[in-house]
CSV table of C-alpha atoms and ligand atoms in Angstrom, one decimal:
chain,number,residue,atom,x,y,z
A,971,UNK,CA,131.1,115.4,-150.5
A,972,UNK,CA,130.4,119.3,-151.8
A,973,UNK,CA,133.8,120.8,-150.8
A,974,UNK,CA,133.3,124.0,-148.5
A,975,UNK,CA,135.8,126.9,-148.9
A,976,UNK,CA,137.0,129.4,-146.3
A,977,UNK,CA,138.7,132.2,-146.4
A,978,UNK,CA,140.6,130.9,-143.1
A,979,UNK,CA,139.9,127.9,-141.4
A,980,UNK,CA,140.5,127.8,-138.1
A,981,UNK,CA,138.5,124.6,-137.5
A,982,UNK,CA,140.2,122.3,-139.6
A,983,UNK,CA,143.7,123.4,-137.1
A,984,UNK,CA,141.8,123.1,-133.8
A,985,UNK,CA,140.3,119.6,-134.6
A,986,UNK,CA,144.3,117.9,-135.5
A,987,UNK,CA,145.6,119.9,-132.0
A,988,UNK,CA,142.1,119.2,-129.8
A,989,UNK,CA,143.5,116.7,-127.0
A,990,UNK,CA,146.9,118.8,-126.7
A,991,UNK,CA,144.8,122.3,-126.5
A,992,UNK,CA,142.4,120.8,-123.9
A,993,UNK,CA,144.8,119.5,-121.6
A,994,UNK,CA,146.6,122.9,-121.8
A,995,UNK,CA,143.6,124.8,-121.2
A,996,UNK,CA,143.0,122.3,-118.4
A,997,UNK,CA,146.4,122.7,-116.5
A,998,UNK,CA,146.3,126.3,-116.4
A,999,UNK,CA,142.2,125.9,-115.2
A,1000,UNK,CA,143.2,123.6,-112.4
A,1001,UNK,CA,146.3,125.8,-111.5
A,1002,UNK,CA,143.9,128.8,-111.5
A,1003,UNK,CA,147.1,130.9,-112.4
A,1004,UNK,CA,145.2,132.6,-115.0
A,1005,UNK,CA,147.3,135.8,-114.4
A,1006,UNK,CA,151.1,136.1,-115.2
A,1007,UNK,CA,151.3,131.8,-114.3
A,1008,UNK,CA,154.4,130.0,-115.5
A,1009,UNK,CA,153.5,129.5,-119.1
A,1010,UNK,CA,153.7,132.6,-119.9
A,1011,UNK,CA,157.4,133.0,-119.1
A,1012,UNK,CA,158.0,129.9,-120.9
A,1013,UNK,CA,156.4,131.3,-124.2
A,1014,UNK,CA,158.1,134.3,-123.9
A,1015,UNK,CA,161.7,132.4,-123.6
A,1016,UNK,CA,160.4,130.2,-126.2
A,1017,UNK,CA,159.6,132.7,-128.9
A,1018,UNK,CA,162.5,135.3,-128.3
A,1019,UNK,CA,164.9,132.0,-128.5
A,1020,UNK,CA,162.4,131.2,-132.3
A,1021,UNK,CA,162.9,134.9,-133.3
A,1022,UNK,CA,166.9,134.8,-132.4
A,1023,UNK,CA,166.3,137.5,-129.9
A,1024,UNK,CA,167.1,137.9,-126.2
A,1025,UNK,CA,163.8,139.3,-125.1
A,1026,UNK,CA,159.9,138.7,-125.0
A,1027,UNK,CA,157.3,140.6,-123.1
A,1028,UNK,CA,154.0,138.6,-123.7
A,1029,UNK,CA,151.1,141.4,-123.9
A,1030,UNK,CA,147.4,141.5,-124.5
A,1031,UNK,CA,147.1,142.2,-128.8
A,1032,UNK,CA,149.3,143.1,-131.5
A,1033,UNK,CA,148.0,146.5,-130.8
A,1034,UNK,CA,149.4,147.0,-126.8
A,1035,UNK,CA,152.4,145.4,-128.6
A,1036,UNK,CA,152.8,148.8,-130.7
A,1037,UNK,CA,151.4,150.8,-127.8
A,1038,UNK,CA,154.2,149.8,-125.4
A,1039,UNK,CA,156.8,150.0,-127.7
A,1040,UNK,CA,156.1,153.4,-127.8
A,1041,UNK,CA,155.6,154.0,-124.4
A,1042,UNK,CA,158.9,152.6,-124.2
A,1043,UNK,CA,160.8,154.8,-126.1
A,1044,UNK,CA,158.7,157.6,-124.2
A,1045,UNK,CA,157.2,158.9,-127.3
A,1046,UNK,CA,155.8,162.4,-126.3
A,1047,UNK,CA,152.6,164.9,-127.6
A,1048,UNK,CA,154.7,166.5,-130.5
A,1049,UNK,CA,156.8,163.5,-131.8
A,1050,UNK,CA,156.5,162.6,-135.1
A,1051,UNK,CA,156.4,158.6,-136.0
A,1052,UNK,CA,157.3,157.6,-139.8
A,1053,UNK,CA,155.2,154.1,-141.2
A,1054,UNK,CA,153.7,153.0,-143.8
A,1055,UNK,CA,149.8,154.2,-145.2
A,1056,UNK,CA,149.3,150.7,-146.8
A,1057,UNK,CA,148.6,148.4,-143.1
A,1058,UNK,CA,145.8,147.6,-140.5
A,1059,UNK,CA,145.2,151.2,-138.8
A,1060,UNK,CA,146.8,149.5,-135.6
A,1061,UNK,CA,150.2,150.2,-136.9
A,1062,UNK,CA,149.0,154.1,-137.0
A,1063,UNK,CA,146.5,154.5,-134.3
A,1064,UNK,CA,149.1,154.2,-131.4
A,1065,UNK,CA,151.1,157.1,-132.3
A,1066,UNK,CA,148.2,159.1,-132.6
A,1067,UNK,CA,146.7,157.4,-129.2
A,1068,UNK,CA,149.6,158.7,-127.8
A,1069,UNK,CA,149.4,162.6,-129.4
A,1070,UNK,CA,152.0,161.7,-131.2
A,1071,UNK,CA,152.1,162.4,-135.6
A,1072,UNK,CA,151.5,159.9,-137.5
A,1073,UNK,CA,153.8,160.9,-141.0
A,1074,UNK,CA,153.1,158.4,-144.1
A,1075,UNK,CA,155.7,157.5,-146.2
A,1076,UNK,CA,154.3,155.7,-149.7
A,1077,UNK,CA,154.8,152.4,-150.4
A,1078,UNK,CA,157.3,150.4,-153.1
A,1079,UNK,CA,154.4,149.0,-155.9
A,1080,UNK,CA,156.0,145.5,-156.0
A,1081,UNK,CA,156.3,144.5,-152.3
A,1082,UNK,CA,153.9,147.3,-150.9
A,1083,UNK,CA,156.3,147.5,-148.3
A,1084,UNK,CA,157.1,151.2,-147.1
A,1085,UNK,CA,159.4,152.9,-149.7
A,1086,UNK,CA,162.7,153.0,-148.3
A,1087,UNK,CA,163.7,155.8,-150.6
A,1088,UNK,CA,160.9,158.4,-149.7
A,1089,UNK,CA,161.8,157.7,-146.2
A,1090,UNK,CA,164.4,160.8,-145.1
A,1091,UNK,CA,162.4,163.2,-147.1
A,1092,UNK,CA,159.9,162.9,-144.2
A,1093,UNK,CA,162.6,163.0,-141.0
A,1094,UNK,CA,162.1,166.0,-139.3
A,1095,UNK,CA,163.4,167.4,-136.5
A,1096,UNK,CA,160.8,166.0,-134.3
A,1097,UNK,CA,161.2,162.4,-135.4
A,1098,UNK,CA,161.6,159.8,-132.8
A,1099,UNK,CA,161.0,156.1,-134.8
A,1100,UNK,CA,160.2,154.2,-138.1
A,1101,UNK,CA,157.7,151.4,-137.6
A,1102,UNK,CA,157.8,149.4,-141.1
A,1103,UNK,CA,155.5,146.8,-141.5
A,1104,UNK,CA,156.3,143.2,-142.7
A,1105,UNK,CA,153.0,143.1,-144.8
A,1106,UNK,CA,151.3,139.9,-145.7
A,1107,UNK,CA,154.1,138.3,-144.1
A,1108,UNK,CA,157.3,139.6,-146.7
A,1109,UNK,CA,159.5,141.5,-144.6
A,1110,UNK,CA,160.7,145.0,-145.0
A,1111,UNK,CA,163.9,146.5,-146.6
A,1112,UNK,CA,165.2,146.4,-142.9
A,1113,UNK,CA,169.1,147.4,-144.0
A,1114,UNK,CA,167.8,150.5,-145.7
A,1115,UNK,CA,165.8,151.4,-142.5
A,1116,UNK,CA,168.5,150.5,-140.1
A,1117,UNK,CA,170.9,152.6,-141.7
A,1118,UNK,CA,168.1,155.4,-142.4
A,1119,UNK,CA,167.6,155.3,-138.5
A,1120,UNK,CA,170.8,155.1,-137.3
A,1121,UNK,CA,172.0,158.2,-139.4
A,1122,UNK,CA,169.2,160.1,-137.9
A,1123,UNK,CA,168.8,158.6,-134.2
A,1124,UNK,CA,165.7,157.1,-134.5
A,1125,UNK,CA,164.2,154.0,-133.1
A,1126,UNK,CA,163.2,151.3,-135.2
A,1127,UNK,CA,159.7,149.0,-134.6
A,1128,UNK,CA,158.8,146.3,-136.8
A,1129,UNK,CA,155.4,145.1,-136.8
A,1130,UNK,CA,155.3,142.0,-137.1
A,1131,UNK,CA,152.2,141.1,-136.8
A,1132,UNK,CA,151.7,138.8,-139.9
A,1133,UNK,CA,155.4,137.9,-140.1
A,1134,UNK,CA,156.6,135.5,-137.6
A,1135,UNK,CA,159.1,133.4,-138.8
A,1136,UNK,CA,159.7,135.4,-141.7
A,1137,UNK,CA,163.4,135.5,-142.8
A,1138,UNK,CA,165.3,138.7,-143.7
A,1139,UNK,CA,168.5,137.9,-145.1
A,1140,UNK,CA,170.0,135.2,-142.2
A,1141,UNK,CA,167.7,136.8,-139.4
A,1142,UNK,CA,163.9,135.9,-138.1
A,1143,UNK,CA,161.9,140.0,-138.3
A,1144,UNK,CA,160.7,140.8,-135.4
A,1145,UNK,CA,164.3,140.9,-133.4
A,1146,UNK,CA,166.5,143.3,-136.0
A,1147,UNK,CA,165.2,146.5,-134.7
A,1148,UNK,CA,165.0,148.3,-131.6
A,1149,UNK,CA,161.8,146.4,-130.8
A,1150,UNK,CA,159.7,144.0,-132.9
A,1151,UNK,CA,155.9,143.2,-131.9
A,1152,UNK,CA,153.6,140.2,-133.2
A,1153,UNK,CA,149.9,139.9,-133.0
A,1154,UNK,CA,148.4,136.2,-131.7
A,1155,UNK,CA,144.9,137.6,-133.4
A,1156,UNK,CA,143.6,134.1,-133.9
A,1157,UNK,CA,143.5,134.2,-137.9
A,1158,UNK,CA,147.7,135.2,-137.4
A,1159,UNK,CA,150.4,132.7,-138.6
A,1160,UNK,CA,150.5,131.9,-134.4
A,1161,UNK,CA,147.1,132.0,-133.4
A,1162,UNK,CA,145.9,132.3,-129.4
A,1163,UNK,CA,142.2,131.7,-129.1
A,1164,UNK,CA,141.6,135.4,-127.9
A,1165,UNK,CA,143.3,138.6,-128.3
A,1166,UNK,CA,147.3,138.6,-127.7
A,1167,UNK,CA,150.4,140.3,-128.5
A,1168,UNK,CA,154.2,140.3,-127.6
A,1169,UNK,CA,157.0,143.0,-127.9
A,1170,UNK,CA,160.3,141.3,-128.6
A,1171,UNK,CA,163.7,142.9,-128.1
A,1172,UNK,CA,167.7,142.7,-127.8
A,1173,UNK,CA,167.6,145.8,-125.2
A,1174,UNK,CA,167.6,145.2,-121.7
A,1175,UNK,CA,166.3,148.4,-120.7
A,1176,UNK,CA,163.3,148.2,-123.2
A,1177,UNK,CA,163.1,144.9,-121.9
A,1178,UNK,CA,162.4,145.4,-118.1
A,1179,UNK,CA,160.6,148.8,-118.7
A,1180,UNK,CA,158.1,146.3,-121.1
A,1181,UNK,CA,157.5,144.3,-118.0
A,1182,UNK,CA,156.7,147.0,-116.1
A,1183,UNK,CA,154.2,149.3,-118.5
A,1184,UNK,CA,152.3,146.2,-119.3
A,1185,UNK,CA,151.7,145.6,-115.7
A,1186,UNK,CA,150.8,149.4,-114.6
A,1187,UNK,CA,154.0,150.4,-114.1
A,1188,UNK,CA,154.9,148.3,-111.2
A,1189,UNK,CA,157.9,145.8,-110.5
A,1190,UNK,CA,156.6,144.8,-107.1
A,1191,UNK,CA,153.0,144.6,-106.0
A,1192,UNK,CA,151.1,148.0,-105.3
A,1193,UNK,CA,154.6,150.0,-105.8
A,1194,UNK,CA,154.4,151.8,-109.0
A,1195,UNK,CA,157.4,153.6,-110.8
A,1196,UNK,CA,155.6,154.7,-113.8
A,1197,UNK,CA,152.2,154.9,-115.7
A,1198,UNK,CA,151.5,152.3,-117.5
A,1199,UNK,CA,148.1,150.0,-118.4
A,1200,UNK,CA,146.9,146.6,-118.3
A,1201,UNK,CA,148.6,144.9,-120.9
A,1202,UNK,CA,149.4,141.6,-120.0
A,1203,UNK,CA,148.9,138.4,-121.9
A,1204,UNK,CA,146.3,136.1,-120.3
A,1205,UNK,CA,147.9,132.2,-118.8
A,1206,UNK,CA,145.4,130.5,-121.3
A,1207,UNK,CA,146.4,132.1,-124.2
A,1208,UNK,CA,149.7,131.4,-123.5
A,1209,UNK,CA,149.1,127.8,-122.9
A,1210,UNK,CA,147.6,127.8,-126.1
A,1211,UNK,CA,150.3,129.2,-127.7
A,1212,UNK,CA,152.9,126.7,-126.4
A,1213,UNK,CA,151.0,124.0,-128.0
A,1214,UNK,CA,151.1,125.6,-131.5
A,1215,UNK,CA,154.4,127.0,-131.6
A,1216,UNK,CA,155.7,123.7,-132.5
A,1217,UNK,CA,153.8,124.2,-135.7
A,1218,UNK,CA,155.0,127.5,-136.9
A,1219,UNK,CA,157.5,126.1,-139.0
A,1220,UNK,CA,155.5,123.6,-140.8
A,1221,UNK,CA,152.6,125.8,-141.0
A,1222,UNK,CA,154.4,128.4,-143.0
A,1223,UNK,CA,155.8,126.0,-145.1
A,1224,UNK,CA,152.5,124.9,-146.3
A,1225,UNK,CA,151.7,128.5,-146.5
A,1226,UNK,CA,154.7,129.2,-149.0
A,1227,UNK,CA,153.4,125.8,-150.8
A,1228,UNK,CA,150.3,127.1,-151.3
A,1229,UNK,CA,151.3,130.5,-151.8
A,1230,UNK,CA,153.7,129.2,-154.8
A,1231,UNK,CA,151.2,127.0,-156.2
A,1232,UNK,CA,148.7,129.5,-156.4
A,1233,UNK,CA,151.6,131.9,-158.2
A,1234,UNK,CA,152.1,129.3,-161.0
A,1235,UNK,CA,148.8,129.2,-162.2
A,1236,UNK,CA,147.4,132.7,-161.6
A,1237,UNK,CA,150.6,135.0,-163.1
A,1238,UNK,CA,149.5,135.1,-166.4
A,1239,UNK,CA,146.1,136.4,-165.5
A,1240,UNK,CA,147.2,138.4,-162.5
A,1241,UNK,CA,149.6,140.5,-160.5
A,1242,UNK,CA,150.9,137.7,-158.4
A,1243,UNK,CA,153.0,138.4,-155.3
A,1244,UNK,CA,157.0,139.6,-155.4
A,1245,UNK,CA,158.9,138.2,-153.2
A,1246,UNK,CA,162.4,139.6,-152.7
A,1247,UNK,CA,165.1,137.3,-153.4
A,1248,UNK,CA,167.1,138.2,-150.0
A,1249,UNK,CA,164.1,137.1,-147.6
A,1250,UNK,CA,161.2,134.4,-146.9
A,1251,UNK,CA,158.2,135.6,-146.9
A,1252,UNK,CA,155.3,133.7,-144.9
A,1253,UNK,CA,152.1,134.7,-146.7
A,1254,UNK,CA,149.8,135.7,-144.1
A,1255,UNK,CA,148.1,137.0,-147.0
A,1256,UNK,CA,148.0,135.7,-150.8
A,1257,UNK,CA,147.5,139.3,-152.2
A,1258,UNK,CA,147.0,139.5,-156.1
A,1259,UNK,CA,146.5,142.7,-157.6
A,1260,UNK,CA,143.6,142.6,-160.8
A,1261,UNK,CA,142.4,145.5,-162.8
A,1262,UNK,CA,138.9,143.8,-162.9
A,1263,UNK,CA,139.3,143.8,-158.9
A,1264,UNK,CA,135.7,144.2,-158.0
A,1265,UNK,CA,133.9,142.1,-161.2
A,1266,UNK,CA,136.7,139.4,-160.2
A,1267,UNK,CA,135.3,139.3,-156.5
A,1268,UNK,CA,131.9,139.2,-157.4
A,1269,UNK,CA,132.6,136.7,-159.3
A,1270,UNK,CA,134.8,134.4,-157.1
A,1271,UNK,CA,132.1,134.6,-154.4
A,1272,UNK,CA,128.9,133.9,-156.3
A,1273,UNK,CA,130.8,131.0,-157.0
A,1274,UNK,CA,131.1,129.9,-153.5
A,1275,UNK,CA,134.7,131.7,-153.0
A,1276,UNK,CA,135.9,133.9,-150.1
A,1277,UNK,CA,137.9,136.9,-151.0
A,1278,UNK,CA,138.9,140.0,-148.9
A,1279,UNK,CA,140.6,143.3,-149.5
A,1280,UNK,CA,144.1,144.2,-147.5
A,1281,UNK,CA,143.3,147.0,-147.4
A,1282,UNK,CA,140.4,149.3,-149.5
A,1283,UNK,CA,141.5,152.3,-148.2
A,1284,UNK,CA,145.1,153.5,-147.0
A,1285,UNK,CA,144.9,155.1,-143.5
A,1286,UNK,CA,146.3,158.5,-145.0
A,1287,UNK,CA,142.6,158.8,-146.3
A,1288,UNK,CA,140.9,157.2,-143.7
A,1289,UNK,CA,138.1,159.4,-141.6
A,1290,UNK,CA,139.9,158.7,-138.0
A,1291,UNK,CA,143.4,160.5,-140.1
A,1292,UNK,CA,141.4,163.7,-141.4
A,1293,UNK,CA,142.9,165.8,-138.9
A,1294,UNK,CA,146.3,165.2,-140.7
A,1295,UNK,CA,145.6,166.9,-143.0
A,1296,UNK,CA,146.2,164.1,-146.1
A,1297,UNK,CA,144.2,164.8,-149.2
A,1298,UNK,CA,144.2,162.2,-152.5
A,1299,UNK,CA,146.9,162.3,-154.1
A,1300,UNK,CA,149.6,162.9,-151.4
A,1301,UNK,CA,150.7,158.6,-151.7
A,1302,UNK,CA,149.6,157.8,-154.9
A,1303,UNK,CA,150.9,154.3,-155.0
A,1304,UNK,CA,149.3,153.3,-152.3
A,1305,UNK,CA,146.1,154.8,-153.5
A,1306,UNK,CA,146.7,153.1,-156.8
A,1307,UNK,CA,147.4,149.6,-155.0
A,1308,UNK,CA,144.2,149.9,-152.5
A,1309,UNK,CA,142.2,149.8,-155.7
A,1310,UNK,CA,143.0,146.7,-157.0
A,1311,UNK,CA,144.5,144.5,-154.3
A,1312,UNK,CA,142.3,140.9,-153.7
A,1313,UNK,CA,143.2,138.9,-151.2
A,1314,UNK,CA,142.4,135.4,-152.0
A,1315,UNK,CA,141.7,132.3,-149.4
A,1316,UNK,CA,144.9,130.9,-147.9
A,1317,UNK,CA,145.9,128.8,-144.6
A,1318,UNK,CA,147.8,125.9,-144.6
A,1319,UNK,CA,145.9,123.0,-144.2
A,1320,UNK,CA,144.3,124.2,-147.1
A,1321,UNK,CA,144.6,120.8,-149.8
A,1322,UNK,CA,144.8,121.4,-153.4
A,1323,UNK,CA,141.7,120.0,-154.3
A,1324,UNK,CA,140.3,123.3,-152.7
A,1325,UNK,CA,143.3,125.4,-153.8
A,1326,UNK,CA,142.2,124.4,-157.3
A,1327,UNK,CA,138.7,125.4,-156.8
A,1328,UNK,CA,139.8,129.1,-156.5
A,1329,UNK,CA,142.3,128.8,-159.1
A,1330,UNK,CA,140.0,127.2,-161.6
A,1331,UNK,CA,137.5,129.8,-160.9
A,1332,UNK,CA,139.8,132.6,-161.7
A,1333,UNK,CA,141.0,130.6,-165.0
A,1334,UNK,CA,137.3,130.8,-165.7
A,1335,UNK,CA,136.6,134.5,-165.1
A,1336,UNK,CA,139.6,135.7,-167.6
A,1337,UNK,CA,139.4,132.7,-170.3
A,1338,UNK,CA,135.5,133.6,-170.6
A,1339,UNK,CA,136.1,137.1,-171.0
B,1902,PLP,C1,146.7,142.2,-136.8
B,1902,PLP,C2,147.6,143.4,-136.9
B,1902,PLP,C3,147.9,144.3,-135.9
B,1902,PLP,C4,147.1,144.3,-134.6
B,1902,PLP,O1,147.1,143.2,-133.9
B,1902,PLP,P1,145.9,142.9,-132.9
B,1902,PLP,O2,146.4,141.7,-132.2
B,1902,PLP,O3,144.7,142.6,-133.7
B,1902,PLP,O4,145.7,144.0,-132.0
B,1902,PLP,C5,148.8,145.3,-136.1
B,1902,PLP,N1,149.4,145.5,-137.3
B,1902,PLP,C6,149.2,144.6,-138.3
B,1902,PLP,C7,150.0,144.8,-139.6
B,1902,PLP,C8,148.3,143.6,-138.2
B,1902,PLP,O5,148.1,142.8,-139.2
């Protein structure tokens, strides 16, 4: 049998959880609940009691996840918003949805994290909130940034969209700052079969004013207290969801298997991944950095290999941002770092059989040089 390789295989995941899935789906079609039915309070519960938080407001993406959090902390035309350049333009595009500044710190060149140490340069006096993101799944120097936003009054939001069930010190991401969102995109760590999101918190008042902007505003039926949207996670996907949270662990285990395995027998040709000793990292991405970058992709995929880049070009240059007023050169290491990051295929029913197909491939490309 010619062994196929994907980038991400979501196939491979749905066919070992089929039966369960279906009957899921089915309960929640022959309930026809589809809006706010019971199994979305029972994922919510469920994945604030995972995360070691008090709180979850299911929502409809990652992106409403970041987008309420905000409109939580009543972020205002004016404000100014501190995150990272190196992420998915989600993490940005809500602050400036909102009129709100978008202001870039640079990133650390071994975890690509947000620089902890070029953050307070940037506070201003109109500064409301740091959102750091957990990229590829490694979290964030969150004592740094908790102490950072505590000295200054700001609000903390991790986005934690590729990082559920990553550790940081003894705690799960997601529930050590003010608010934490995750992203059920299907190709996450926790995958819905759609679009979904949830905000998690510790903060009561965040908590029930979640509930009410993802639901226009309104506590009781056609009563509405404030302005919100429609934001609400559908029954289905959280059906879904239930079934596959039982996985998380195991799934990122493999990840980390596959993720270490790969580490072994790639460092001496490339930049492999650092993980800080203080925290697990759940590879969402397996993110090598090359110098040959794009001969190395060509490569790898006219060889019947899937790569991808996370991400080509930081937001602080990116066309939608221009009005910022960035040039290049402001963030230099992430500028340096978008140029020769390769993302290479990972998800954890991946066997090594495959895993060795990429590896072996990228042996080749260096040894025949
Ligand atoms: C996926 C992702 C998002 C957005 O999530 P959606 O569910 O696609 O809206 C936000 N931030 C990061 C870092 C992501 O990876």
């Amino acid at each position: 049998m010619e062994l196929k390789l994907n980038f991400t295989d979501l196939k491979i995941q749905y066919k070992n959880l089929e039966s369960e899935i279906k009957e899921a789906i089915n309960k929640v079609l022959e309930s026809t609940q589809f809006i706010n039915g019971p199994q979305v309070k029972e994922i919510e519960e469920k994945i604030a009691d995972y995360l070691g938080a008090k709180y979850a407001v299911g929502v409809s993406s990652g992106t409403d996840a970041l987008l309420l959090s905000l409109m939580a902390i009543d972020l205002k035309e004016g404000d100014e918003v501190i995150t990272t350049p190196f992420t998915f333009i989600a993490t940005a595009e809500v602050i400036s949805f909102l009129k709100a500044k978008p202001v870039f710190v640079d990133i650390d060149e071994r975890t690509y994290n947000i620089d902890v140490t070029k953050i307070e340069e940037k506070i201003t006096d109109r500064t409301r909130a740091i959102i750091p993101v957990h990229l590829y799944g490694q979290p964030a120097d969150m004592d740094e940034i908790m102490a950072i936003a505590k000295k200054h009054n700001l609000f903390v939001i991790e986005d934690s969209a590729q990082a559920i069930g990553a550790k940081y010190k003894d705690k799960k991401v997601c529930s050590i700052g003010d608010m934490g969102c995750l992203s059920f995109f299907p190709s996450k760590n926790l995958g819905a079969y759609g679009d979904g999101g949830m905000v998690v918190t510790n903060n009561e008042e965040f908590y029930k004013k979640l509930l009410m902007l993802r639901n226009h505003g309104s506590e009781v039926r056609y009563k509405h207290k404030i302005i919100g949207i429609n934001g609400r996670l559908d029954t289905i996907q959280a059906a879904i969801l239930l079934v596959k949270l039982k996985y998380i662990d195991e799934w990122n285990r493999n990840r980390i298997k596959i993720a270490n395995r790969y580490s072994e027998n790639l460092s001496k040709y490339v930049i492999t991944p650092y993980i800080k000793n203080d925290r697990v990292a759940v590879f969402h991405q397996y993110t090598i950095r090359s110098k040959e970058r794009d001969e190395l992709i060509k490569y790898l995929n006219s060889n019947g290999i899937p790569t991808a880049i996370h991400y080509p070009i930081p937001l602080h240059l990116q066309e939608a941002f221009q009005y910022l007023g960035y040039k290049e050169g402001d963030l230099p290491v992430s500028e340096k770092i978008s140029k020769d990051v390769m993302s290479l295929p990972m998800f954890p029913e991946m066997s090594e059989e495959v895993q060795d197909l990429v590896i072996n491939s990228i042996k080749d490309f260096y040894e025949k040089r």
